[in-house]
Short mmCIF file of C-alpha atoms in Angstrom, two decimals:
data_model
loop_
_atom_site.label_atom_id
_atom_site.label_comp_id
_atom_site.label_asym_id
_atom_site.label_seq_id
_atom_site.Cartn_x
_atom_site.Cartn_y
_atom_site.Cartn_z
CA UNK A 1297 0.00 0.00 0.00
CA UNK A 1298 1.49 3.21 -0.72
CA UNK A 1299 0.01 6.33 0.98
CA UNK A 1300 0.37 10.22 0.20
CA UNK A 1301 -1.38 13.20 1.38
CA UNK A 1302 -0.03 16.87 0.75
CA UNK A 1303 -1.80 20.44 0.44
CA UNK A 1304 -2.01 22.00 -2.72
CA UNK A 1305 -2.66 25.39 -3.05
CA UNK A 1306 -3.68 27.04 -6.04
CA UNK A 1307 -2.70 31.16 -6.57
CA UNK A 1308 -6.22 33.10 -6.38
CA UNK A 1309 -7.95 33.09 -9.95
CA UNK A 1310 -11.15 35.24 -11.10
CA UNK A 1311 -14.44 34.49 -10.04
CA UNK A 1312 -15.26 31.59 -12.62
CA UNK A 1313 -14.23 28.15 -13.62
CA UNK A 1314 -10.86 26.90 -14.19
CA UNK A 1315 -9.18 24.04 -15.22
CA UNK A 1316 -6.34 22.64 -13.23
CA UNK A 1317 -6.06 19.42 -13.93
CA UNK A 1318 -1.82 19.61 -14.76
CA UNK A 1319 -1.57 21.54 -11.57
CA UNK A 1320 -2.88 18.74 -9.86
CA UNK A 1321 -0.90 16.31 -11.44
CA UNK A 1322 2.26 17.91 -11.73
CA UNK A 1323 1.60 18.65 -7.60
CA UNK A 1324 1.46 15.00 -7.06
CA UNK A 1325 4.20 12.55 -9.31
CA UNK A 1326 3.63 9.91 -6.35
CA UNK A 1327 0.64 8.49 -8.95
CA UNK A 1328 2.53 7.49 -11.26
CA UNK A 1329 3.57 4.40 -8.83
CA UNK A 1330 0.02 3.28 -8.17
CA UNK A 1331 -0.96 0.54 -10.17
CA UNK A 1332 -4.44 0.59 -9.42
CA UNK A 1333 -5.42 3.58 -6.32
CA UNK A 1334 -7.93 6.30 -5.64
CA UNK A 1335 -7.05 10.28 -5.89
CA UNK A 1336 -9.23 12.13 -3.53
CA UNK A 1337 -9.46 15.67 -3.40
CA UNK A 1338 -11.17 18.12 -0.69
CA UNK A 1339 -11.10 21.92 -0.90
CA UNK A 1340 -10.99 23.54 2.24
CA UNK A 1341 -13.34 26.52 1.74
CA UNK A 1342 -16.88 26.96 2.11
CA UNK A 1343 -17.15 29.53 -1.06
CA UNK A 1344 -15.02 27.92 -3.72
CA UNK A 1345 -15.40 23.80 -4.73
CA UNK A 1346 -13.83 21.05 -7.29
CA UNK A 1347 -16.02 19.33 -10.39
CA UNK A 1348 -15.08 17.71 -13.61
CA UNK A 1349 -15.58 18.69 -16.71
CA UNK A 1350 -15.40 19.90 -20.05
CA UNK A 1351 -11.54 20.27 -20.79
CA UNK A 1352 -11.52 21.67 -24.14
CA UNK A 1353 -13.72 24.59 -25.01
CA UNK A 1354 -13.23 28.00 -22.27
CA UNK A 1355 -16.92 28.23 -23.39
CA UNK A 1356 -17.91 25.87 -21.49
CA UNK A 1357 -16.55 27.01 -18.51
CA UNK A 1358 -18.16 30.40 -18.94
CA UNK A 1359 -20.95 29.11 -19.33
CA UNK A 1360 -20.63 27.59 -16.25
CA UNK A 1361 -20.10 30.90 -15.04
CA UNK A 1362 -23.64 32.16 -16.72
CA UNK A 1363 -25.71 30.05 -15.41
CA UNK A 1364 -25.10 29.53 -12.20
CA UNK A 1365 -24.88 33.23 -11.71
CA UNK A 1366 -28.55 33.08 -13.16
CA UNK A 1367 -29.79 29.94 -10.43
CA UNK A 1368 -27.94 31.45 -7.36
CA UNK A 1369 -28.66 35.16 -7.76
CA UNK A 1370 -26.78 38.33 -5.72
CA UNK A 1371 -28.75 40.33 -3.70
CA UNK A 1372 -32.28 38.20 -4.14
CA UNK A 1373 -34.54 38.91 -1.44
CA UNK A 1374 -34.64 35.71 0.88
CA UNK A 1375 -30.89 36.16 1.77
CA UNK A 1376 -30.26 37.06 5.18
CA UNK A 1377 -26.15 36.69 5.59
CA UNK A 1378 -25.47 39.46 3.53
CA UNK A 1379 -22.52 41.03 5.46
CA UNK A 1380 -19.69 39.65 3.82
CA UNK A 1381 -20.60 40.85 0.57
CA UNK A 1382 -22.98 40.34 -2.22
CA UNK A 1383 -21.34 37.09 -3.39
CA UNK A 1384 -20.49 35.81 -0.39
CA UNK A 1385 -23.88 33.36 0.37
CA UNK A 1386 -24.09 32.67 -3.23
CA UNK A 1387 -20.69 31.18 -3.43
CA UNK A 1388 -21.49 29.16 -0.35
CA UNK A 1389 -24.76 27.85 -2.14
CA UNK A 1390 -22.53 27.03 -5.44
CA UNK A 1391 -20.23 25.48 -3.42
CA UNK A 1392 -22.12 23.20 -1.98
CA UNK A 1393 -24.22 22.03 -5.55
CA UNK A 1394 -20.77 21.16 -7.07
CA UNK A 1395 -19.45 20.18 -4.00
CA UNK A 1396 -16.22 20.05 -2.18
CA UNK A 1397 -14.10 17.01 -3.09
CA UNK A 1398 -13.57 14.69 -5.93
CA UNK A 1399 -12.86 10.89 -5.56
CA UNK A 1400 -11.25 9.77 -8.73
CA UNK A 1401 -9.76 6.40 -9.99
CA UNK A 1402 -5.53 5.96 -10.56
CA UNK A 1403 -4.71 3.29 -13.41
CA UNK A 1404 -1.43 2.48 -14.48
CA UNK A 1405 0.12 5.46 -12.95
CA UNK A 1406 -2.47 7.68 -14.00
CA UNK A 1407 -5.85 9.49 -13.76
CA UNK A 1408 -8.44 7.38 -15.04
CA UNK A 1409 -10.06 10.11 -16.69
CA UNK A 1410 -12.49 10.51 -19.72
CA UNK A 1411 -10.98 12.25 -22.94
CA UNK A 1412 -12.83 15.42 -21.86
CA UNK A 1413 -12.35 15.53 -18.15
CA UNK A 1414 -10.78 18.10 -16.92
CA UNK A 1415 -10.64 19.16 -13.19
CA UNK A 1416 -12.16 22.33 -12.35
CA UNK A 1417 -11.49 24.90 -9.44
CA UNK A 1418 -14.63 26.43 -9.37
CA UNK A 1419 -14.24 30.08 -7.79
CA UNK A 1420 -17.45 31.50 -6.50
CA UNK A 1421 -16.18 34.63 -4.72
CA UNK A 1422 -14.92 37.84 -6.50
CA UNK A 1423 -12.02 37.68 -4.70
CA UNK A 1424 -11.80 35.13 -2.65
CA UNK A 1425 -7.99 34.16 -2.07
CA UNK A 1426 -5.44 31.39 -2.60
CA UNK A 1427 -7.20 28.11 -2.17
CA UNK A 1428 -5.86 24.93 -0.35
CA UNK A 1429 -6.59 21.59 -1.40
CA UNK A 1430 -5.57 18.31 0.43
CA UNK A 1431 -5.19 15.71 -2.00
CA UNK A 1432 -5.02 12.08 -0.46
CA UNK A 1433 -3.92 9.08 -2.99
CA UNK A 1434 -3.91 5.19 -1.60
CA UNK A 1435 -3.14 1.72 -3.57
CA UNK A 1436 -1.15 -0.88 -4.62
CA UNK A 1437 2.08 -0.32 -5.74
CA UNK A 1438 3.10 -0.90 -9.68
CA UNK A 1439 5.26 -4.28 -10.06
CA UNK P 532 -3.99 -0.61 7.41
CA UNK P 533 -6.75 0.20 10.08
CA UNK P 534 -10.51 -0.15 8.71
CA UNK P 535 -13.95 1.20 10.60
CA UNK P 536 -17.12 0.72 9.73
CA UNK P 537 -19.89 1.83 11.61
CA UNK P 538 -23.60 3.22 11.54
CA UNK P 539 -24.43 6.80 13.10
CA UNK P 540 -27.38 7.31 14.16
CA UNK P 541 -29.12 10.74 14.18
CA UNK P 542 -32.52 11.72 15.53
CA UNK P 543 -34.80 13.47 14.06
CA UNK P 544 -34.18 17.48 13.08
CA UNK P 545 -36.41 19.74 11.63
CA UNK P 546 -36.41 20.54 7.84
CA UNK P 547 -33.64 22.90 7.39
CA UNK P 548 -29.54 22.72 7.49
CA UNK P 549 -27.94 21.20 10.78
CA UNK P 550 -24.22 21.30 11.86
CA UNK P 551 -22.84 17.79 12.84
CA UNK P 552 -19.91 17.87 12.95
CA UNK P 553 -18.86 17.47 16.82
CA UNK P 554 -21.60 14.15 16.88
CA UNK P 555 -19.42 12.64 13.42
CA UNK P 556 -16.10 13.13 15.06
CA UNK P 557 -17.19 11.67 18.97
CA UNK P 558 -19.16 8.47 16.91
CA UNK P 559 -15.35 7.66 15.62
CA UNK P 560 -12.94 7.54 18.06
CA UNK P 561 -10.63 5.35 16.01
CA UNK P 562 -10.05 8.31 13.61
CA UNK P 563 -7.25 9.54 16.08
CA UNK P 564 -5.29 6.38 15.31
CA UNK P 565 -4.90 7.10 12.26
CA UNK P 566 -2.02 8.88 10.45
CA UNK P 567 -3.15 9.73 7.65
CA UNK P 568 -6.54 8.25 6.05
CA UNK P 569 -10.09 9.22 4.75
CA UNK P 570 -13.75 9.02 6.16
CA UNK P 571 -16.63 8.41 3.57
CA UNK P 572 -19.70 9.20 4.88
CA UNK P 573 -23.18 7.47 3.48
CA UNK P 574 -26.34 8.79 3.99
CA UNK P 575 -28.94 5.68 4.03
CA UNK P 576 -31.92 8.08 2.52
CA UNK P 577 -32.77 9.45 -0.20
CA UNK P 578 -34.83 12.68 1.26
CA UNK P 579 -31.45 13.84 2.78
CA UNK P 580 -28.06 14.71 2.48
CA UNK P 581 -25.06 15.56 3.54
CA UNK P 582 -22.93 19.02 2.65
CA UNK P 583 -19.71 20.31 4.07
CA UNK P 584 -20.21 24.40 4.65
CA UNK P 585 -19.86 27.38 6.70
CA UNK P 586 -19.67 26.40 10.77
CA UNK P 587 -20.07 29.64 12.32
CA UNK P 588 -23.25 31.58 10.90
CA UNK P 589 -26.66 30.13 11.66
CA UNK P 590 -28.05 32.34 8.95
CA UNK P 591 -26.36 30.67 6.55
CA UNK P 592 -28.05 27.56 7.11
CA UNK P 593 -30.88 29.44 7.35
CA UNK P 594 -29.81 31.09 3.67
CA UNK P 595 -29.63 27.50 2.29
CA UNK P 596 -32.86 26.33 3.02
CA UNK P 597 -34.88 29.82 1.73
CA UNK P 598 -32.35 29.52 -2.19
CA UNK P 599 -33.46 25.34 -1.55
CA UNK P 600 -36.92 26.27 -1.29
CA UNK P 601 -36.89 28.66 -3.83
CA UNK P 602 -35.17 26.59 -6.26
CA UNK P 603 -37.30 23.23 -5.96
CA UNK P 604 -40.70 24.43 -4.83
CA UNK P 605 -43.63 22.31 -3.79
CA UNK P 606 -46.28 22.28 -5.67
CA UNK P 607 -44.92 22.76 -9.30
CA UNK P 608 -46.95 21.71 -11.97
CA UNK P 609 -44.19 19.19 -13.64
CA UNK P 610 -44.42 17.01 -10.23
CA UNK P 611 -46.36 13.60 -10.46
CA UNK P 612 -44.97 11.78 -7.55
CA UNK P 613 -46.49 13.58 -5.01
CA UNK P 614 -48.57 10.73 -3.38
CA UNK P 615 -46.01 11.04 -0.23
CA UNK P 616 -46.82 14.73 0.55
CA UNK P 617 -45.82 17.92 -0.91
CA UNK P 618 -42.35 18.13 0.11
CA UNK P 619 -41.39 14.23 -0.82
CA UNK P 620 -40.08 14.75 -4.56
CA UNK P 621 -38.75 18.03 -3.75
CA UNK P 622 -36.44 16.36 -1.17
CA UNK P 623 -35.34 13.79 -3.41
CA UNK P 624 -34.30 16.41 -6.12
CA UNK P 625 -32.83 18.91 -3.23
CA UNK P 626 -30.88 15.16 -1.91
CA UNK P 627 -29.40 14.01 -5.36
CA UNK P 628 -28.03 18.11 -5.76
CA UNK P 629 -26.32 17.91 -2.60
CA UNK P 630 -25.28 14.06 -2.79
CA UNK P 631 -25.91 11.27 -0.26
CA UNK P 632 -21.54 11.26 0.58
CA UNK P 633 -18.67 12.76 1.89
CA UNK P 634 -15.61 11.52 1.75
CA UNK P 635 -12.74 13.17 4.03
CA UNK P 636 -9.46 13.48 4.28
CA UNK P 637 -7.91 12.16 7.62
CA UNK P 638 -4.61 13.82 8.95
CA UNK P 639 -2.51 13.04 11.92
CA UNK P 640 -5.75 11.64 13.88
CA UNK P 641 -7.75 14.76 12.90
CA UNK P 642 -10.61 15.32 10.07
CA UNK P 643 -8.14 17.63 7.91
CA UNK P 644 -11.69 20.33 7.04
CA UNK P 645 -10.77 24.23 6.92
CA UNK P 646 -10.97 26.47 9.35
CA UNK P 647 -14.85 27.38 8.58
CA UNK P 648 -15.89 23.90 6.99
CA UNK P 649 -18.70 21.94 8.91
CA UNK P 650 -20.59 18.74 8.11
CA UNK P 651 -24.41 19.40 7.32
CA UNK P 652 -26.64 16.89 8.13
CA UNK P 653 -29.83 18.59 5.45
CA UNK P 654 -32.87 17.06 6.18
CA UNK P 655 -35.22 18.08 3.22
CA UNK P 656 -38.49 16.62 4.47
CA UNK P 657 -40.82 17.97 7.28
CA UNK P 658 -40.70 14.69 9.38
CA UNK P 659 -37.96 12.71 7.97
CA UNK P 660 -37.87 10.61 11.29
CA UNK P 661 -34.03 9.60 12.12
CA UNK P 662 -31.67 9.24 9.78
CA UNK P 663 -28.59 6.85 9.12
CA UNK P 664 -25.41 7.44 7.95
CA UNK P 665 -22.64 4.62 7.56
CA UNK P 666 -19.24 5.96 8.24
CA UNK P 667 -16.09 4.38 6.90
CA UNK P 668 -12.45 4.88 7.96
CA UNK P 669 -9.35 3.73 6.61
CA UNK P 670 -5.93 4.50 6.76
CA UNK P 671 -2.20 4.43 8.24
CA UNK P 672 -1.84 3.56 11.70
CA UNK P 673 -0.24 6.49 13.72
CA UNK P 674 3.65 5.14 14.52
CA UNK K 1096 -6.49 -6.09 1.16
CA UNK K 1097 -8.39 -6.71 -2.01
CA UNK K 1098 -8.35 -4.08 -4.89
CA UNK K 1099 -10.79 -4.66 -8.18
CA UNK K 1100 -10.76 -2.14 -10.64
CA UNK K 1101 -12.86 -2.05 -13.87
CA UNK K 1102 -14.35 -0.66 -16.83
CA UNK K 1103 -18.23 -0.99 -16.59
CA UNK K 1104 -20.26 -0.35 -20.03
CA UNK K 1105 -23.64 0.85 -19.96
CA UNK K 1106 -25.45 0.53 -23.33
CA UNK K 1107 -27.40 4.12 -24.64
CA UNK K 1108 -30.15 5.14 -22.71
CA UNK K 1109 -32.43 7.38 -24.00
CA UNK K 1110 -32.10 10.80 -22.23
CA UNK K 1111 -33.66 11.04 -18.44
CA UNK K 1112 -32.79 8.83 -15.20
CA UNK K 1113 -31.78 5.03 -14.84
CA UNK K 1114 -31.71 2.62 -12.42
CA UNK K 1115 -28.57 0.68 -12.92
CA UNK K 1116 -27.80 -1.20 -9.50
CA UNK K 1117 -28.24 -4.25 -10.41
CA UNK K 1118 -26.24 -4.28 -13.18
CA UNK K 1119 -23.54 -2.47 -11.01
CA UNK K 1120 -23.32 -5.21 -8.75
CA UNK K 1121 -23.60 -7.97 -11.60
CA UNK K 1122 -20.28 -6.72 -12.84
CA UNK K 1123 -18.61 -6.82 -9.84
CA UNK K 1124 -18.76 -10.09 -8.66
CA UNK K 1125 -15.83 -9.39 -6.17
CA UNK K 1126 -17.82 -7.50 -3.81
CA UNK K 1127 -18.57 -10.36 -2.11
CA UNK K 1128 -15.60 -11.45 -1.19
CA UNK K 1129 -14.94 -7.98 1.01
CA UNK K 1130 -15.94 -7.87 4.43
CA UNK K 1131 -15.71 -4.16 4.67
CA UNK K 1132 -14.88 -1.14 1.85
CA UNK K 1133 -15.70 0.80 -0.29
CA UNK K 1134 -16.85 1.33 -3.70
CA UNK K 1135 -16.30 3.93 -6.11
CA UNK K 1136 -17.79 4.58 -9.11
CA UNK K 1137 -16.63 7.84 -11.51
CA UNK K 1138 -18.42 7.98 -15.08
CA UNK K 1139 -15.94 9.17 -18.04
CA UNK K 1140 -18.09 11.52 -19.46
CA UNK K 1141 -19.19 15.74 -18.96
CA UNK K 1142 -22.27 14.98 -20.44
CA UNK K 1143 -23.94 12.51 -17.96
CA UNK K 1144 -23.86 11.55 -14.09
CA UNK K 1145 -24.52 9.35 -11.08
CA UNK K 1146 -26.84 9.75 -8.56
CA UNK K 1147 -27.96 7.47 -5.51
CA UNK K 1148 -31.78 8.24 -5.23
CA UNK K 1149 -35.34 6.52 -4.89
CA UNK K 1150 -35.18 2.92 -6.69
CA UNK K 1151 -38.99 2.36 -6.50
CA UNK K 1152 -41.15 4.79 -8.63
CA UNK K 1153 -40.57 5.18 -12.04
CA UNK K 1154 -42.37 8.19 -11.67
CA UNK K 1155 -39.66 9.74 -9.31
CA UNK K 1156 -36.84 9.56 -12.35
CA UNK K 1157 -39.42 10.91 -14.54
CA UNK K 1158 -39.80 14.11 -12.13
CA UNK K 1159 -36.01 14.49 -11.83
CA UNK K 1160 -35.81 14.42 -15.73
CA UNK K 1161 -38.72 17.53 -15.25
CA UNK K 1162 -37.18 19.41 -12.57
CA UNK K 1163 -33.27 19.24 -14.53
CA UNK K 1164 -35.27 20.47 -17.75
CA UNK K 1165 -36.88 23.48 -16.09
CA UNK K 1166 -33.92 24.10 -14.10
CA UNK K 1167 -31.32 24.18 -17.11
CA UNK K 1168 -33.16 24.96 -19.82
CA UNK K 1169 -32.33 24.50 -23.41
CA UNK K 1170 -31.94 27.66 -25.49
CA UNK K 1171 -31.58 30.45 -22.45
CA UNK K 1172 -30.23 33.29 -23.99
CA UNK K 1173 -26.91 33.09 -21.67
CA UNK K 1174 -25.86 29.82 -23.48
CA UNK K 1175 -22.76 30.32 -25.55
CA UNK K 1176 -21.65 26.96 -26.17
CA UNK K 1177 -23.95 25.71 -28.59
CA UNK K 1178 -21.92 24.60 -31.76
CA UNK K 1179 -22.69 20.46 -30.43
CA UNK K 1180 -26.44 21.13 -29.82
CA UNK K 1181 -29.30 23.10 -27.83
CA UNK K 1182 -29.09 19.44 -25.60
CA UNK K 1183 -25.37 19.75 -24.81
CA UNK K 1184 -24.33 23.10 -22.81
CA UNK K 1185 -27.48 22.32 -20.31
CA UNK K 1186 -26.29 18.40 -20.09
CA UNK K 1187 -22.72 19.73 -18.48
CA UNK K 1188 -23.94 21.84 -16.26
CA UNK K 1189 -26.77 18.85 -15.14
CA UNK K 1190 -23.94 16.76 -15.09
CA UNK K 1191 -21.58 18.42 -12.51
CA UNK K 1192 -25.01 19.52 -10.19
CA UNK K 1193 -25.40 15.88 -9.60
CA UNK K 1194 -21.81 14.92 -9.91
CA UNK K 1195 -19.39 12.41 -11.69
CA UNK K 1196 -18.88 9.72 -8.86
CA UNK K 1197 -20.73 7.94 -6.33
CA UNK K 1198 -18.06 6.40 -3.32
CA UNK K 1199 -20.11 3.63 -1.65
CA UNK K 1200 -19.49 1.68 1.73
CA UNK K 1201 -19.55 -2.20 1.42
CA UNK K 1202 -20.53 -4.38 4.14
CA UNK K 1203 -20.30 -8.20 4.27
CA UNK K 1204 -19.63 -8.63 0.52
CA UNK K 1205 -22.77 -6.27 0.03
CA UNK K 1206 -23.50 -1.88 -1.19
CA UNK K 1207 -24.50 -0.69 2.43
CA UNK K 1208 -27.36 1.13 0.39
CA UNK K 1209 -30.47 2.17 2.75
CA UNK K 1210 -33.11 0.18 1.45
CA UNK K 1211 -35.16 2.70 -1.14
CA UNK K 1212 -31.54 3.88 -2.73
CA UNK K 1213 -30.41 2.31 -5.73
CA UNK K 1214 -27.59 4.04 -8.29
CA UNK K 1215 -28.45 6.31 -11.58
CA UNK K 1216 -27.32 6.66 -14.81
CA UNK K 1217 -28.15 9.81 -15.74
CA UNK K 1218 -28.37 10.45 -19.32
CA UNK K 1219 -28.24 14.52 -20.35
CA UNK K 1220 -28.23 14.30 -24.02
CA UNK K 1221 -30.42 12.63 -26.66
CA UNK K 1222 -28.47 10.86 -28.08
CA UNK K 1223 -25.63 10.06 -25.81
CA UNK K 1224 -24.16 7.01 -26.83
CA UNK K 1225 -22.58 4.54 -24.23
CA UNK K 1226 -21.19 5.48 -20.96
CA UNK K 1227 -17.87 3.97 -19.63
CA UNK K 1228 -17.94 3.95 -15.76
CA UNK K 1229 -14.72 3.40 -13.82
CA UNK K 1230 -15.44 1.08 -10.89
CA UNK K 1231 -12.47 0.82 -8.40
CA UNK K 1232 -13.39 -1.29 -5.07
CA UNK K 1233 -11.00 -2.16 -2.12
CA UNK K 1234 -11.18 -3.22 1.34
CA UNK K 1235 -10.45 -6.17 3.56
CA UNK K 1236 -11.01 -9.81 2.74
CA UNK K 1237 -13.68 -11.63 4.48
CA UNK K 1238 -12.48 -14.15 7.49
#
């Protein structure tokens, strides 16, 4: 069994979408000795979160952007923890729809991912910082 | 390798947003053994979930349930399961956004959240009775 | 410690929710053999999901299919991604609400699913061709 767990943190980025998908990989070269493991990832904010998705087209990603901006609305009427800024409780309602972590597979040293997948760091605040992710990675050791 | 596996427990909360963290943490002593590891949580239901969000401001639970509310009403005119009350297939939709799972990383004996990052319990019906989670931990053993 | 890890190929579905447990389980024969772990499943695609949700009423996927179609809807005039169809933009962003991976306890060579939960397949686009799920399970050997 081979075992690794380190923080990653990412430079603050725009409110919006991004992919970081190298980052991650580059941050961790440990995979490429798992034959067969898990890659687990868990941001440690309440306003930002991870998904996967679309690699190829920024488009996507803005559109991203677009809609949940539309679904999660600024300054609508049933908020009530408006101190910390207009786009502070939305990005804690985003945050929570895409979620916090990502459990992925490890195959042969690498991501088992789809030819599109791409990991996002989804950014909900308008300035909301450097972010910290712990990424955890456990199994069996290549041959 | 140390491995736990056991069923929580919780009684019945009002609809709304509740902070469990503190009752995860005391169900799972073991997780101080461990060096580094992960906890995956599993909600048993499928009217509830669990989240990982803000720990400090009541409001913003309070925040989450009004946008939930808003953003899966009662009553619509596309529901047709609605033989189990008003708020049934609004829970289930409000349950599969949030997601029935968790899974955490474990560091030096400690759940390894941020600084503001709590466990929700959401409870999206009005008398969802008790609810059951199964928790699973595995990991290093501390030296 | 056992570790399985394989490719799982669903044939197309026409666009909405499916219940795919059984045919979860039917592939992965080795579950039995693990007297506690975990399962985790993470679909290859941006264009459809899992979910863990109500495995009784048809009509309850039906009304997810409703609420996803109101809630995302096809054509909105913030949509700028729309070269690969008016079905395509709306199916990522349904796709990373509900998620790309389901991580499951196992319990005496069985999914520790609450009775009324059974895994979806859910299909975004109309024509989405067959999904490739990445199943990865590991745990400890039953006695």
């Amino acid at each position: 069994m081979i075992w690794v767990q380190r923080q990653i943190t990412f430079a603050q980025r725009p409110r919006g979408f991004h992919l970081v998908t190298r980052e991650v990989v580059e941050a961790l070269p440990e995979l490429r000795e798992l034959r067969v493991g898990v890659l687990s990832l868990a941001i440690q904010h309440t306003s930002a979160s991870l998904a996967l998705n679309e690699n190829a087209s920024p488009d996507v990603r803005r559109d991203f952007e677009a809609w949940f901006d539309e679904a999660v609305p600024e300054r609508a009427s049933y908020w009530t923890h408006t101190l910390e800024g207009d786009d502070d409780m939305p990005a804690h309602v985003k945050a929570a729809l895409l979620g916090p972590t990502l459990t992925l597979p490890v195959s042969n040293g690498r991501l088992a991912l789809g030819t599109w997948q791409g990991i996002y760091l989804c950014e909900h605040r308008d300035r909301g910082g450097p972010r910290a992710v712990v990424a955890t990675a456990w199994g069996e050791a290549a041959g």
